[in-house]
Amino acid sequence: MNRDHCNNSLDIVGVYENRYENGVKNYLTINSDGTFEQIYTKNKTTKKNKGKWVFFEKSCSVRFDTLRLLHELPTQEIESSFEGMIGLFRNNNILFYEDMPKQYNYYRKK
């Protein structure tokens, strides 16, 4: 399998899933036109968000202009927005904190 210098075998365009909460659908769709959409569904609650993204191939980084954390975190964690935060596109996943808990990361949906 061919991989790039970021260890990706797939293009960044696609659907990713955040796996923080069991039984919840939390998807990030990255479109080829430079836009993205987030959809979070838990029971009867649905939250949506849209924005733009830019991928910097040399550094394996991706920047989202309005990416948001749509699920609730424990009260000791206060971050609720990714706006302007840089993620890494590695191993076909989008990681914000490689060594931190998975509530921030998006994994390629197969």
Coordinates of C-alpha atoms in Angstrom, one line a residue:
M1 CA 0.0 0.0 0.0
N2 CA 1.4 3.4 -1.0
R3 CA 1.7 5.9 1.9
D4 CA 2.7 9.6 1.9
H5 CA 5.2 11.2 4.3
C6 CA 2.4 11.6 6.8
N7 CA 1.7 7.8 6.6
N8 CA -1.7 8.4 4.9
S9 CA -2.9 6.0 2.2
L10 CA -6.0 8.0 1.5
D11 CA -6.8 11.6 0.5
I12 CA -8.1 13.8 3.3
V13 CA -11.5 14.2 1.6
G14 CA -14.0 11.8 3.3
V15 CA -16.1 11.1 6.3
Y16 CA -14.6 10.9 9.8
E17 CA -16.1 9.8 13.1
N18 CA -15.5 11.0 16.7
R19 CA -15.8 8.0 19.0
Y20 CA -16.0 9.8 22.4
E21 CA -19.6 8.8 23.4
N22 CA -21.1 5.3 22.9
G23 CA -24.3 5.2 20.9
V24 CA -23.8 8.7 19.4
K25 CA -23.2 9.6 15.8
N26 CA -20.6 12.4 15.6
Y27 CA -19.4 12.8 12.0
L28 CA -17.1 15.2 10.2
T29 CA -17.4 15.3 6.4
I30 CA -14.6 16.9 4.5
N31 CA -15.6 17.9 1.0
S32 CA -13.3 18.4 -2.0
D33 CA -14.4 22.0 -2.4
G34 CA -12.7 23.2 0.8
T35 CA -15.8 23.0 3.0
F36 CA -16.7 20.7 5.9
E37 CA -19.9 19.7 7.7
Q38 CA -20.3 18.3 11.2
I39 CA -23.3 16.3 12.3
Y40 CA -23.9 15.2 15.9
T41 CA -26.9 13.0 16.8
K42 CA -27.7 11.8 20.3
N43 CA -31.2 10.4 21.0
K44 CA -33.5 13.1 19.6
T45 CA -30.8 15.9 19.7
T46 CA -29.1 16.9 16.4
K47 CA -26.4 19.6 16.2
K48 CA -24.8 20.7 12.9
N49 CA -21.9 23.0 12.0
K50 CA -20.3 24.0 8.7
G51 CA -17.2 25.8 7.7
K52 CA -14.0 25.8 5.6
W53 CA -10.8 23.8 5.8
V54 CA -7.3 24.1 4.4
F55 CA -4.7 21.2 4.2
F56 CA -1.0 21.9 4.4
E57 CA 0.6 18.8 2.9
K58 CA 4.2 19.5 3.8
S59 CA 3.4 19.7 7.6
C60 CA 0.5 17.2 7.5
S61 CA -1.7 19.8 9.2
V62 CA -5.2 20.8 8.5
R63 CA -6.9 24.0 9.7
F64 CA -10.7 24.4 10.2
D65 CA -12.1 27.9 10.5
T66 CA -15.1 27.0 12.6
L67 CA -14.8 23.4 13.8
R68 CA -16.6 22.9 17.1
L69 CA -16.8 20.3 19.8
L70 CA -20.4 19.3 19.6
H71 CA -20.5 16.8 22.5
E72 CA -20.2 17.7 26.2
L73 CA -17.0 17.2 28.1
P74 CA -16.6 16.6 31.8
T75 CA -16.8 19.9 33.8
Q76 CA -13.1 19.9 34.4
E77 CA -12.5 20.3 30.7
I78 CA -13.4 23.7 29.4
E79 CA -12.5 23.6 25.7
S80 CA -15.7 23.7 23.6
S81 CA -14.3 25.0 20.3
F82 CA -11.6 24.1 17.8
E83 CA -11.9 27.4 16.0
G84 CA -8.5 28.1 14.4
M85 CA -7.0 25.0 15.9
I86 CA -4.6 23.0 13.8
G87 CA -5.1 19.2 13.5
L88 CA -2.8 16.6 12.0
F89 CA -3.8 14.3 9.2
R90 CA -1.9 11.2 10.0
N91 CA -2.6 7.5 9.4
N92 CA -5.8 8.5 7.6
N93 CA -7.2 10.2 10.8
I94 CA -7.5 13.8 12.0
L95 CA -5.8 14.2 15.3
F96 CA -5.8 17.3 17.5
Y97 CA -4.0 15.9 20.4
E98 CA -2.1 12.8 19.5
D99 CA -1.3 11.9 23.1
M100 CA -4.5 13.1 24.7
P101 CA -7.9 11.4 25.2
K102 CA -9.9 10.6 22.0
Q103 CA -12.7 13.1 22.6
Y104 CA -10.9 15.6 20.3
N105 CA -9.9 13.3 17.4
Y106 CA -11.7 12.1 14.3
Y107 CA -11.1 8.7 12.8
R108 CA -11.7 7.8 9.2
K109 CA -15.0 6.0 8.7
K110 CA -14.6 2.9 6.6

